[in-house]
Structures are given as structure tokens and as C-alpha cells.
XYZ file of C-alpha atoms in Angstrom:
178
model
C -99.270 104.791 -96.974
C -101.426 101.857 -96.959
C -103.849 102.762 -93.929
C -106.643 103.805 -96.603
C -106.282 100.759 -98.570
C -109.466 98.585 -98.511
C -109.000 95.102 -99.987
C -112.509 93.975 -98.893
C -113.859 90.714 -97.504
C -113.625 89.284 -101.112
C -109.946 89.632 -101.898
C -109.330 85.930 -101.051
C -111.915 84.748 -103.449
C -110.968 87.013 -105.948
C -107.548 85.911 -105.645
C -108.376 82.184 -105.887
C -110.192 83.062 -109.250
C -107.284 85.076 -110.508
C -104.560 82.194 -109.729
C -107.263 80.127 -112.251
C -107.288 82.622 -114.827
C -103.458 82.388 -115.319
C -103.420 78.591 -115.804
C -103.350 76.946 -119.012
C -104.745 73.282 -118.538
C -105.286 70.651 -121.239
C -108.269 69.206 -121.382
C -108.484 66.349 -119.063
C -110.783 64.030 -116.772
C -111.492 65.739 -113.461
C -112.310 63.892 -110.375
C -115.325 65.089 -107.986
C -113.716 67.317 -105.053
C -110.234 67.798 -106.563
C -109.246 71.538 -106.282
C -108.464 73.133 -109.565
C -106.877 75.658 -107.537
C -106.867 75.592 -103.672
C -110.479 76.308 -102.756
C -112.037 75.878 -106.144
C -113.687 72.426 -106.759
C -116.682 70.712 -108.666
C -119.127 68.503 -106.431
C -121.880 66.542 -108.679
C -124.529 64.417 -106.963
C -122.864 61.595 -105.356
C -125.666 59.597 -106.391
C -125.242 60.089 -109.918
C -122.709 58.905 -112.817
C -121.142 62.103 -113.787
C -118.201 62.485 -116.012
C -116.354 65.543 -115.762
C -113.575 67.008 -118.403
C -111.963 70.271 -117.716
C -109.484 72.713 -119.342
C -108.340 75.997 -118.509
C -106.480 78.547 -121.150
C -105.053 81.616 -119.902
C -107.360 84.674 -119.486
C -110.430 82.491 -119.181
C -111.471 80.407 -115.852
C -112.341 77.304 -117.388
C -114.222 75.088 -119.907
C -116.018 72.142 -117.924
C -118.329 69.541 -120.016
C -120.025 67.064 -118.086
C -121.772 63.795 -118.931
C -124.371 62.582 -116.594
C -125.774 59.154 -117.248
C -129.436 58.824 -115.676
C -130.528 61.838 -113.576
C -128.649 63.759 -110.730
C -129.931 66.168 -108.531
C -127.018 68.800 -108.885
C -123.608 69.485 -109.994
C -122.161 72.654 -108.220
C -118.820 74.681 -109.125
C -117.624 75.206 -105.418
C -115.433 78.062 -104.165
C -114.317 78.649 -100.912
C -114.929 81.834 -99.117
C -113.953 81.059 -95.384
C -112.152 84.407 -94.993
C -114.847 86.402 -96.413
C -116.504 88.271 -93.507
C -119.689 90.462 -94.375
C -119.122 92.859 -91.373
C -120.342 96.505 -92.193
C -121.004 95.329 -95.401
C -124.536 95.606 -97.030
C -124.561 94.291 -100.053
C -122.718 90.796 -101.672
C -122.549 90.514 -105.527
C -121.499 88.203 -108.295
C -120.420 89.367 -111.753
C -119.938 86.592 -114.408
C -119.046 86.198 -117.941
C -119.949 82.820 -119.600
C -120.931 81.168 -122.802
C -122.384 77.735 -123.780
C -122.960 75.681 -126.875
C -126.814 76.102 -126.183
C -128.668 78.141 -123.574
C -127.937 76.815 -120.087
C -129.904 77.572 -117.202
C -127.410 78.361 -113.889
C -128.318 79.470 -110.362
C -125.665 81.036 -107.639
C -125.521 80.454 -103.997
C -123.819 81.573 -100.822
C -123.753 78.553 -98.646
C -122.586 79.774 -95.238
C -121.570 76.944 -92.675
C -122.789 76.475 -89.236
C -122.394 73.826 -86.717
C -123.850 70.678 -87.804
C -124.698 71.678 -91.332
C -125.303 75.002 -93.643
C -127.857 77.204 -95.101
C -128.107 78.119 -98.829
C -128.963 81.528 -99.590
C -129.788 82.070 -103.353
C -129.618 84.637 -105.482
C -132.755 86.137 -106.749
C -132.336 85.610 -110.370
C -131.573 82.479 -112.468
C -128.681 82.694 -114.861
C -128.889 81.967 -118.665
C -125.457 81.389 -120.391
C -125.826 81.406 -124.588
C -123.775 80.488 -127.512
C -122.275 84.124 -127.282
C -120.429 85.605 -124.352
C -123.148 86.551 -121.907
C -123.088 88.635 -118.479
C -124.675 87.610 -115.474
C -124.777 90.316 -112.458
C -126.656 89.672 -109.216
C -126.521 90.451 -105.707
C -127.604 89.718 -102.056
C -128.976 92.209 -99.712
C -127.278 91.494 -96.367
C -129.519 93.184 -94.180
C -132.217 91.175 -95.454
C -130.139 88.100 -94.974
C -129.522 88.155 -90.884
C -127.901 84.672 -91.052
C -124.885 86.163 -92.933
C -124.106 88.762 -90.196
C -121.182 87.992 -88.314
C -118.850 85.129 -88.311
C -119.113 81.699 -90.031
C -117.137 78.504 -89.650
C -117.144 78.349 -93.516
C -118.540 79.770 -96.555
C -118.621 78.897 -100.276
C -119.863 80.351 -103.340
C -121.559 77.669 -105.344
C -122.604 77.759 -109.266
C -125.528 75.258 -109.524
C -125.379 74.037 -113.314
C -128.443 72.485 -114.835
C -127.870 68.675 -113.680
C -127.550 67.171 -117.246
C -124.792 66.966 -119.770
C -123.847 69.852 -121.576
C -120.662 72.106 -121.165
C -119.937 75.807 -119.933
C -117.155 78.286 -120.731
C -116.738 80.421 -117.479
C -114.827 83.170 -118.903
C -114.589 85.408 -115.824
C -115.948 85.541 -112.355
C -115.719 88.182 -109.658
C -117.512 88.904 -106.459
C -117.972 92.248 -104.890
C -119.186 93.693 -101.533
C -120.491 97.251 -100.792
């Protein structure tokens, strides 16, 4: 009776995040590009001196503390979406709960791989996390973004944090399509 079961193209990314949500990892230094779970990793500006410390407790995604010496152009949490096709869908959205010791802005981007490079599609809203749990909800209209139609060799959802020293607790993150 599974003929009517539509798990949707976002199943893979939400599954990766569910695995991360179940981990119990003590606070430890983290190397750039090292996977927290397969397909979930941080990438700091390679020209910056960035130190990352991560921890995860069951029921939350992760706590990231980052120390950036000097200046950096970016700090991103990348989540692999290679198995996500938008065929027949009109909306791709993100729901995220987070908190930080001080108001901290972030941007969410869908990076679409192509031959010889990639295209970044930033969600319209700039997110802001606060000392108390806050919710960020945003979506991309797929009909208005033709470069997302069809197959892409690879895709990533990227949470770009403000590239300055700080910390953030990612309490929950899920994606959805309609």
C-alpha cells in the first residue's frame, strides 16, 4: 500500500539532519570540510584563520562556536542535496529554529552545481537569531528560478553565518517542497 506514499525530494536532506539530531558529541575542535555526518560540513573562507568548535546533544542539531582572526569573507554550514530533484514542485522552503548569545544575522542559499561551477540562489529574507529560541521560515519560488528546474550534478543548502567570531545553537532545521 505504499503506492500513495510521497516522501518528497527533501527526504534525503531531512534524513541527514535527523541523524545529526540524534548524535551526542562532546565539544571538540572541528576541521573545515570534515563531515559531522555524511553530507553535512562547515566551510570557512580558506584565506581566513578560523577555528571551529562543535558539539551536538540529542534533540538539537549542533552548537557551533567560531573564532575568526582578522577578516573572513564567509563561514558556511553546507548540507548535501544531491538527491533532491525539484521536478513537479513549485516551492522549496526552509524552517529553522536557533539561538545565539547575541543577535546574529545569517543568510540561506541554495547552491546549484553545473558544469564548471555553480549558481547561488539566496533566499530573500536575512535571518536573525537571538538569545532566546527564534524561528526562521523562508522559501524559494521554483517557477521564478528556471536554473533550478531539472537535474543538477550536485546541490547544497548553505547556511552562511556572519563571518566574525561568535556562536550559534541550531536547534532544528527542516526543508520542505510543495
